[in-house]
Coordinates of C-alpha atoms in Angstrom, one line a residue:
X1 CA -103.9 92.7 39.1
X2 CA -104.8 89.1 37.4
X3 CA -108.1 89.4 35.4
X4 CA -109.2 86.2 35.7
X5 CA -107.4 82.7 37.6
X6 CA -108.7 79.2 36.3
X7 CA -107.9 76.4 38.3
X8 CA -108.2 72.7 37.4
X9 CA -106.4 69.3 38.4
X10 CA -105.5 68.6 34.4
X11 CA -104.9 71.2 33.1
X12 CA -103.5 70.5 29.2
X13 CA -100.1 72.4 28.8
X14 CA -97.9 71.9 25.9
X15 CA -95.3 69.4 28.0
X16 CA -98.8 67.1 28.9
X17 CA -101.9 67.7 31.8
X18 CA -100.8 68.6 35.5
X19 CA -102.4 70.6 37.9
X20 CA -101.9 73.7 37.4
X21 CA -103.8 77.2 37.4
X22 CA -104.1 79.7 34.6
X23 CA -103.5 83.7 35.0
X24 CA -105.2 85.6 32.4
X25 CA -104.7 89.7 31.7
X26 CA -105.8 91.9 28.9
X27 CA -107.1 88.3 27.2
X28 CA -103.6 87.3 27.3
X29 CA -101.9 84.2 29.3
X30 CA -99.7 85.9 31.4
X31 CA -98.4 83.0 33.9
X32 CA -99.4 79.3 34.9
X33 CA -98.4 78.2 37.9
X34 CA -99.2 75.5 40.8
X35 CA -103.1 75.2 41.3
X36 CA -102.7 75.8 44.8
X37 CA -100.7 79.1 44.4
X38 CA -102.1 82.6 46.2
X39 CA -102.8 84.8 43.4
X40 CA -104.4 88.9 43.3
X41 CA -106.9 88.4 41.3
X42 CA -110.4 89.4 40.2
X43 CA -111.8 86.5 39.5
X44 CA -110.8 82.8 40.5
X45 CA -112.2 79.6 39.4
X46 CA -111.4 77.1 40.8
X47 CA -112.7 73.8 38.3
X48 CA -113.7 70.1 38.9
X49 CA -113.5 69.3 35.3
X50 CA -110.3 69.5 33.0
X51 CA -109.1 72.6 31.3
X52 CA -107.9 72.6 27.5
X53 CA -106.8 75.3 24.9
X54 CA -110.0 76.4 22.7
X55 CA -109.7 74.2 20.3
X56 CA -108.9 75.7 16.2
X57 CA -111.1 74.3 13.0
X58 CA -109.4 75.2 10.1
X59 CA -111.6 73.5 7.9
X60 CA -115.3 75.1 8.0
X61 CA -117.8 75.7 5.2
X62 CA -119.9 78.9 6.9
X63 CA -121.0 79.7 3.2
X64 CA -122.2 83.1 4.1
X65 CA -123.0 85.4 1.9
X66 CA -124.5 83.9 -0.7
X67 CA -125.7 81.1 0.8
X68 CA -126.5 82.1 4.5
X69 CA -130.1 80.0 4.1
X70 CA -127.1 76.9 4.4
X71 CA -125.1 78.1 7.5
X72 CA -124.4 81.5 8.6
X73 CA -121.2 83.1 10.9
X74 CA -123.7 83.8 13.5
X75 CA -124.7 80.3 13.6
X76 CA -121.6 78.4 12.6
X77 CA -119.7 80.1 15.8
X78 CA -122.2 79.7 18.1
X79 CA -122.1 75.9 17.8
X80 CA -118.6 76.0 17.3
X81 CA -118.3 77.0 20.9
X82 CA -120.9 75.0 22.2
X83 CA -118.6 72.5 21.2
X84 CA -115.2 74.1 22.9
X85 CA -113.5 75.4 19.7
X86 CA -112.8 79.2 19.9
X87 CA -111.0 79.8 16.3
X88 CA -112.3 78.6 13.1
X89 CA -110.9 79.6 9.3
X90 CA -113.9 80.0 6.8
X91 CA -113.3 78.0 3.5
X92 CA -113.5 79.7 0.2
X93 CA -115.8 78.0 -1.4
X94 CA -119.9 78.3 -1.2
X95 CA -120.0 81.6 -0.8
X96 CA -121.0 84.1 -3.4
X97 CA -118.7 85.7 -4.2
X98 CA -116.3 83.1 -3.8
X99 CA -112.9 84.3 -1.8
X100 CA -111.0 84.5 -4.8
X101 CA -110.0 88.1 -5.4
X102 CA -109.3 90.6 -2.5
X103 CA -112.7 92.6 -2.8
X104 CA -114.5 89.4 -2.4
X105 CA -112.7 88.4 0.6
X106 CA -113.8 91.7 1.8
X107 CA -117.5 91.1 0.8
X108 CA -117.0 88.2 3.2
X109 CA -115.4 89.9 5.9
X110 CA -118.4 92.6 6.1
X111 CA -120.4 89.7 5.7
X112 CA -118.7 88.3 8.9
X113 CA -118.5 91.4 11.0
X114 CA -120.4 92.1 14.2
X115 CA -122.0 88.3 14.2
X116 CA -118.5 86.1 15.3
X117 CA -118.8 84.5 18.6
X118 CA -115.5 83.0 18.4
X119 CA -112.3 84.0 16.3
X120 CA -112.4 83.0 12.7
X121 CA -109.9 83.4 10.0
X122 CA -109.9 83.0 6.2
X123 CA -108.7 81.0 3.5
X124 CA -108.3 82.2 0.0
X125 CA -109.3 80.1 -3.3
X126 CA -107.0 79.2 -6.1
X127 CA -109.3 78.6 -9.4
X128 CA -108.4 78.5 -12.8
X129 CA -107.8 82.5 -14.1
X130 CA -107.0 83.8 -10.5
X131 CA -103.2 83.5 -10.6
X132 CA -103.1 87.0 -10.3
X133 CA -104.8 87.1 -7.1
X134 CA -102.7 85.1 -5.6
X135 CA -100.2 87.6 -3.8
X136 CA -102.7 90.3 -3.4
X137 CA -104.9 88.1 -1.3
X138 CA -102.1 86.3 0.6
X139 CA -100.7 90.5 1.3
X140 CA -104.4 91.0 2.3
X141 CA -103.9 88.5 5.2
X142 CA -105.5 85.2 4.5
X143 CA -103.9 81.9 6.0
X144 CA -103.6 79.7 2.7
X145 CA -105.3 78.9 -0.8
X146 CA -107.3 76.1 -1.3
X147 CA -107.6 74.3 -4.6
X148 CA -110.0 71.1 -6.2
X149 CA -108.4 68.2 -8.6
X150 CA -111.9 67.6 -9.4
X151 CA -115.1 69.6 -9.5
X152 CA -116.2 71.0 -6.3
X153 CA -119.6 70.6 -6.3
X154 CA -120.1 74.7 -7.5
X155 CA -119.8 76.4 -10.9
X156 CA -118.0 79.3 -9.1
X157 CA -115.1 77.3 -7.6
X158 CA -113.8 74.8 -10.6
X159 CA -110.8 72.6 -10.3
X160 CA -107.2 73.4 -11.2
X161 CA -106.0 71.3 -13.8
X162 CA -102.2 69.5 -13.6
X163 CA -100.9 72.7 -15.1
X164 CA -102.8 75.0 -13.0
X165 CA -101.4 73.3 -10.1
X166 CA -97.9 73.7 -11.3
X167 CA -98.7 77.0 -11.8
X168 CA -100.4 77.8 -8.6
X169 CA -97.5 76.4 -6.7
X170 CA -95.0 78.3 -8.6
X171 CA -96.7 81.6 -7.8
X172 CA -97.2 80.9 -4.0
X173 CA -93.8 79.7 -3.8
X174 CA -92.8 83.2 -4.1
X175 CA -94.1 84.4 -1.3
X176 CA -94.2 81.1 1.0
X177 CA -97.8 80.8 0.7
X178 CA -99.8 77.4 2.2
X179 CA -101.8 75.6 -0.5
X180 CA -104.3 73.3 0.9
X181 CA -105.9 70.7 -1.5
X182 CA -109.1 68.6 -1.8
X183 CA -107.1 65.9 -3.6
X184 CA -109.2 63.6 -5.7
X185 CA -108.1 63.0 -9.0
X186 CA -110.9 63.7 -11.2
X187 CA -110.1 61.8 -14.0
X188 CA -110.2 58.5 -11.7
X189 CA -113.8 59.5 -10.8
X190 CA -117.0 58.4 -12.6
X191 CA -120.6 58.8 -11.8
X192 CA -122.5 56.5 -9.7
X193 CA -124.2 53.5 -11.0
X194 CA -127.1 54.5 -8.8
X195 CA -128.3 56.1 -5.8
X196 CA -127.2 53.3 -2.9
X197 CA -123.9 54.1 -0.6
X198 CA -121.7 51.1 -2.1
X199 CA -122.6 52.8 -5.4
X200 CA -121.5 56.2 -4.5
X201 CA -118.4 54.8 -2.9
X202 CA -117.2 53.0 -6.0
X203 CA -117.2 55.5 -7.7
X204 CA -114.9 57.3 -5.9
X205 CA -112.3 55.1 -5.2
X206 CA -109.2 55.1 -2.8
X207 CA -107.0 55.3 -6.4
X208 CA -108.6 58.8 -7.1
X209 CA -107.1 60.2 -3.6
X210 CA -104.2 59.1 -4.0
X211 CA -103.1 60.1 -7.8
X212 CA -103.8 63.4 -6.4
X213 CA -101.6 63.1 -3.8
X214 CA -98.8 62.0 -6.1
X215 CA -99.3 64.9 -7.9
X216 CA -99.5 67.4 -5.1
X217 CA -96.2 66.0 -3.4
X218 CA -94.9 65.8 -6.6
X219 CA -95.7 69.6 -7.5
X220 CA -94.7 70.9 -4.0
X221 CA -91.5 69.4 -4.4
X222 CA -90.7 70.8 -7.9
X223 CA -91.4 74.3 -6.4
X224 CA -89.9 74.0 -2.7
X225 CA -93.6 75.0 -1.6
X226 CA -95.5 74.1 1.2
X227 CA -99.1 72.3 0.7
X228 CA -100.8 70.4 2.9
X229 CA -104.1 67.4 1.8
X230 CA -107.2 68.3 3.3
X231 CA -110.0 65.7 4.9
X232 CA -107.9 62.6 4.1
X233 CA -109.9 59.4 3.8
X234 CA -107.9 56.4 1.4
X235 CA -105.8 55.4 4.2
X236 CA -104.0 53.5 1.4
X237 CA -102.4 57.1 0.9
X238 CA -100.5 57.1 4.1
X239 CA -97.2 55.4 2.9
X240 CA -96.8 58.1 0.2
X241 CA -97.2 60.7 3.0
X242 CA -94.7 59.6 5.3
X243 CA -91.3 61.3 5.4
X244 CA -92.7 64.2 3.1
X245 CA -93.3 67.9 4.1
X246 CA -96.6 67.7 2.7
X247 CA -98.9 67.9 5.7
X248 CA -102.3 65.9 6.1
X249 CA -105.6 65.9 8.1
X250 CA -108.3 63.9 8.5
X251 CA -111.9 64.4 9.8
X252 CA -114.5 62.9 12.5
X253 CA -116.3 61.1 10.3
X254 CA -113.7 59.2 8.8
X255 CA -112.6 57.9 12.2
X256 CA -115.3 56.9 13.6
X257 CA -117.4 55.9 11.2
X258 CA -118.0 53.1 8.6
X259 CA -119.0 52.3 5.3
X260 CA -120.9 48.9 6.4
X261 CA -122.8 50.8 8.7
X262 CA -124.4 53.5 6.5
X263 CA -128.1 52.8 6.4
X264 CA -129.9 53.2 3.0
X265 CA -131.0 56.7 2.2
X266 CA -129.2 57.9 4.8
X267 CA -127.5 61.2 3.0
X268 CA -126.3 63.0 5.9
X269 CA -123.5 60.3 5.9
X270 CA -122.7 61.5 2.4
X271 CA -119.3 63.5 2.2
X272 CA -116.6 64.1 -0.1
X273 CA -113.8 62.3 -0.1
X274 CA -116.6 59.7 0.6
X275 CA -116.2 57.5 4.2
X276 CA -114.6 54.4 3.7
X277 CA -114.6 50.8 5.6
X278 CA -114.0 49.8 9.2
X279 CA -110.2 48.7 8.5
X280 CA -109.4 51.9 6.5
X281 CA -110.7 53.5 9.6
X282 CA -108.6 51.6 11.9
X283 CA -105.6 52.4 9.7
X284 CA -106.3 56.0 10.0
X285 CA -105.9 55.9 13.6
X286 CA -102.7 54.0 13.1
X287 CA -101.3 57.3 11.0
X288 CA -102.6 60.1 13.5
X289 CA -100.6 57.6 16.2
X290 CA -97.6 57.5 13.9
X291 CA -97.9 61.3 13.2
X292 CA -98.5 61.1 9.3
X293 CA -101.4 62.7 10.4
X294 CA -101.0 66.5 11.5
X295 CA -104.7 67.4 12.7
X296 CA -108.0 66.7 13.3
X297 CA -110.9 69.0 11.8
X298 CA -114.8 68.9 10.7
X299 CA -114.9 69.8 7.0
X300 CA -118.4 71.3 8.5
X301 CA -120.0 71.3 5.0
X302 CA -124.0 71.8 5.8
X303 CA -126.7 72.6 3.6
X304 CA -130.4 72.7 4.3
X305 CA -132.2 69.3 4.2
X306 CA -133.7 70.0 1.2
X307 CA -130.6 69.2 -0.6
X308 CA -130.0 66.1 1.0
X309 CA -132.6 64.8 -0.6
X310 CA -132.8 61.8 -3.1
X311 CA -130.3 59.1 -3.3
X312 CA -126.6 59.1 -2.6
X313 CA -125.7 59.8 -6.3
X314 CA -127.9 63.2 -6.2
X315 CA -128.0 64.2 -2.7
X316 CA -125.2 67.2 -1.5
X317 CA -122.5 65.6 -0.1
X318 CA -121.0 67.2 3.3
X319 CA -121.4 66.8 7.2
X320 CA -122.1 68.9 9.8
X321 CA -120.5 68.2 12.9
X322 CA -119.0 71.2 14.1
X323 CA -120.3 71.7 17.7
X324 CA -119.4 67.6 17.9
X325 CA -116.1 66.9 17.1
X326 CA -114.3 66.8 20.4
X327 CA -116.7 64.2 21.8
X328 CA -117.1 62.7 18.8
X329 CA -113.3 62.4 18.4
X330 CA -112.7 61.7 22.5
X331 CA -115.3 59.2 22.5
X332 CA -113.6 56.9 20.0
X333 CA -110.0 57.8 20.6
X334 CA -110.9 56.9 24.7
X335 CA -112.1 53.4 23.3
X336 CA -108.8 53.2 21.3
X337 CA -106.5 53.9 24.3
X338 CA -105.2 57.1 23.4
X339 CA -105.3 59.5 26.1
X340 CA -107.2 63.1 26.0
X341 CA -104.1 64.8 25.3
X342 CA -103.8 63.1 22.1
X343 CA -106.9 64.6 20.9
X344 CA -105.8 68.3 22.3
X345 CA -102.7 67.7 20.0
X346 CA -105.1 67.0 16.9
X347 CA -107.7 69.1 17.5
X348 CA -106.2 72.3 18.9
X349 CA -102.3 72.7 18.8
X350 CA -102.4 70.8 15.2
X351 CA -104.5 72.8 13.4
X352 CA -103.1 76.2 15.1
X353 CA -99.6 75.4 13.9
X354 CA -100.8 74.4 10.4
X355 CA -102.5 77.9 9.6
X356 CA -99.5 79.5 11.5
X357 CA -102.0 81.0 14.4
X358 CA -99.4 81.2 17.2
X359 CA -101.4 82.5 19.8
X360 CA -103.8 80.1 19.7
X361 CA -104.6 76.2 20.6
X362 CA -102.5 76.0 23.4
X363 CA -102.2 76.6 27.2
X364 CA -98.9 79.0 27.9
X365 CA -97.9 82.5 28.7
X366 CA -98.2 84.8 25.6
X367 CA -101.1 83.0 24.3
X368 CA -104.7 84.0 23.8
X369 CA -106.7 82.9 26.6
X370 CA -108.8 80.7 25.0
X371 CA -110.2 77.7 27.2
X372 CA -112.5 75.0 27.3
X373 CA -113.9 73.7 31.0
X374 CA -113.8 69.9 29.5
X375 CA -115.9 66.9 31.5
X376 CA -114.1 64.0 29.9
X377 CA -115.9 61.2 32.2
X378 CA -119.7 62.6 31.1
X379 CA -121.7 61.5 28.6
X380 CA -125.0 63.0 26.7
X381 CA -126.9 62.3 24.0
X382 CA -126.8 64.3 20.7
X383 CA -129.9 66.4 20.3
X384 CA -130.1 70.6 19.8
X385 CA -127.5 71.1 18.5
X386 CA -126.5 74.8 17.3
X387 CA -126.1 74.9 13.7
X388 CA -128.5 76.4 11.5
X389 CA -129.9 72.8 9.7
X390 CA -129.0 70.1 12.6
X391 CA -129.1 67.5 10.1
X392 CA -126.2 65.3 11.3
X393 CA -124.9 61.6 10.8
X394 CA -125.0 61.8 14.8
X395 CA -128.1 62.6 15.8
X396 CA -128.9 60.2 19.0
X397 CA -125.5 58.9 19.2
X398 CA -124.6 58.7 23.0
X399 CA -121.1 60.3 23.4
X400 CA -118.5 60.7 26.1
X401 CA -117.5 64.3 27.4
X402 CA -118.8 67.5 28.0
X403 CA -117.9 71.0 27.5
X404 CA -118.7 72.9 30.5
X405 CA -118.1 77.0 30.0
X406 CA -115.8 78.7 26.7
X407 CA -113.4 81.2 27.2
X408 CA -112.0 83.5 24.3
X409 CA -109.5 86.1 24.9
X410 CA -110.5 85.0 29.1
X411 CA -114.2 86.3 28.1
X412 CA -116.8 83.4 29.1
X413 CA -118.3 83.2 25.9
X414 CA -122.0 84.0 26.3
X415 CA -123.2 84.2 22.9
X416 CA -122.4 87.6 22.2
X417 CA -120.4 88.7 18.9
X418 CA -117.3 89.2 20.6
X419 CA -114.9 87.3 18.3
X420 CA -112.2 88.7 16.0
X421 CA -112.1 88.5 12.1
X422 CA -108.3 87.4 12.2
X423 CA -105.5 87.8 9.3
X424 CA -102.9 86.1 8.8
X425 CA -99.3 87.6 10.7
X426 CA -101.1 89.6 12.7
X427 CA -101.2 88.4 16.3

């Protein structure tokens, strides 16, 4: 007996969107086959909307514990699947304790259980003095170590220096370990002249990403390891990236939005590496078309709106826009003429295959029966939005498509803690 058939006219399979329907048992894919195909089942859907794999975040600041008063799991899963994405993996960083050592990952883990409404993963942190940590937290089943090239923003999480790097890639080398990097040289940064957005842009310039990409491709080369640039913004960067194994994503806010168009004062635009203008935008699209870019994700960096007060030189830097990305994302890429299976590649399979989650972020048997009931052709308005300070760069933006009902492990997600605290290798 079939636990639960969903039918749907596009359905997004790894070969493209057909009609097809979708048998789940035990929370597993077990078979897809034609839509109109006579199948025992307990339950059978039968949708007007399109069905896509849950989409996977892999780049999500929850913060908790430490600073749950910022964004908590309970809250950072429930938007995430309000907004059809079903795994996320929790950065290392704004916690307290930071994940840098084994029993703080497991602070955060306890910190995490019972509250999930969707899967969610962890990364580990690689800091100046933790090089020892390195294997025992990778053995304890996180996905990857993140680094900074220039200050994070928090005491507890410093940047690694250009021997710390060469170090940090020779330890994880050993054991085949991802290193994912917020790459900003900090040496090409300064301070800003003052509190306006052309201020705070200049003084992070398009030179400071890529130096620190040089010096990650560089590093990852010298070692045979594998490292991948988080939230790229310098489009400028691209050409270095091409024909590398050094992997690169890029967020919502870099694609659809502009530095012209930032009104004054208005910090919930502010983010780090900062959001640069219209034509870097448009050649950002051009590398996700060409494939230099591997995936899609939020950097979901929120804090309460206390701390995006003042000016753009003083204000936190970081956007929230995790329950938004797939319209956010759709919405522009529609405009651009890429098609919605385009974004399922950046948003779902992408990010899946860069954290090595194999049962997730896509539609086939053997899979975790993760789906989205997707309305591509609707449109809404942003307003409540799930996240524990809604404070967004898209508040009132009108946006096209609609998620309709979450599935995780075929389980209609219904806002109870259901998710799984996953580790890395284990299915």
């Amino acid at each position: 007996m079939i636990d639960l058939v969903l039918r749907s006219g596009e359905v997004h399979l790894l070969d493209g969107p057909r009609p097809a329907a979708v048998c789940v048992r035990d929370g597993r894919i077990v078979e897809v086959v034609d839509r109109s195909a006579t199948v025992d089942a307990r339950q059978d859907l039968d949708l007007d909307v399109a069905l896509l794999p849950g989409l996977v975040d892999t780049h999500v600041h929850v913060n908790e514990p430490g600073r749950t008063h910022w964004e908590g799991f309970a809250s950072a899963t429930t938007a995430a699947a309000a907004g059809g994405v079903t795994t996320i993996v929790d950065m290392p960083l704004n916690s307290l304790p930071p994940s840098v050592t084994v029993e703080a990952l497991e602070v955060k883990r306890a910190a995490a259980a019972g509250q999930c409404v969707v899967d969610v993963g962890f990364w580990g942190g690689a800091i100046p003095g933790n090089l020892g940590d390195l294997v025992p937290l990778h053995e304890a089943g996180v996905f990857g170590f993140k680094c900074f090239l220039s200050p994070s923003g928090v005491p507890e999480f410093p940047p690694l220096d250009a021997a710390g790097l060469d170090a940090v890639f020779a330890e994880l080398s050993t054991v085949d370990a991802l290193l994912i990097v917020h790459a900003e040289d900090g040496a090409a940064l300064t301070d800003p002249a003052g509190p306006t957005y052309p201020e705070f842009l200049a003084a992070r310039p398009e030179a400071a990403e890529r130096a620190a990409i040089d010096a990650v491709i560089s590093g990852a080369r010298r070692h045979s390891a594998r490292a991948h640039i988080l939230h790229l913004s310098a489009a400028s960067a691209l050409p270095r990236l091409a024909g590398t194994r050094v992997t690169a994503e890029t967020c919502p806010h870099y694609l659809t939005l502009a530095a012209e168009k930032i009104p004054d004062g208005a910090t919930e635009f502010k983010c780090c590496p900062p959001i640069r203008d219209d034509a870097n935008r448009d050649r950002l699209w051009r590398g996700l078309a060409d494939g230099v870019i591997d995936c899609v994700v939020s950097d979901h960096s929120p804090s309460p709106p206390s701390a995006k007060q003042g000016g753009f030189d003083t204000a936190w830097g970081g956007v929230s826009s995790l329950q938004l990305g797939l319209p956010v994302v759709w919405t522009e890429a529609r405009h651009r003429g890429h098609a919605l299976a385009d974004v399922v590649r950046w948003m779902a399979s992408g990010p899946a295959a860069l954290a090595g989650l194999t049962a997730k972020g896509r539609i086939a048997p053997g899979a975790d029966a993760d789906l989205v009931a997707f309305a591509p052709d609707e449109e809404f308005t942003v307003g409540h939005l799930h996240h524990r300070h809604p404070l967004t760069p898209y508040a009132g933006a009108r946006l096209r498509g609609v998620v309709h009902r979450t599935w995780l492990r075929g389980r209609e997600v219904d806002g109870e803690p259901t998710g799984k605290l996953l580790r890395r290798d284990v299915p």
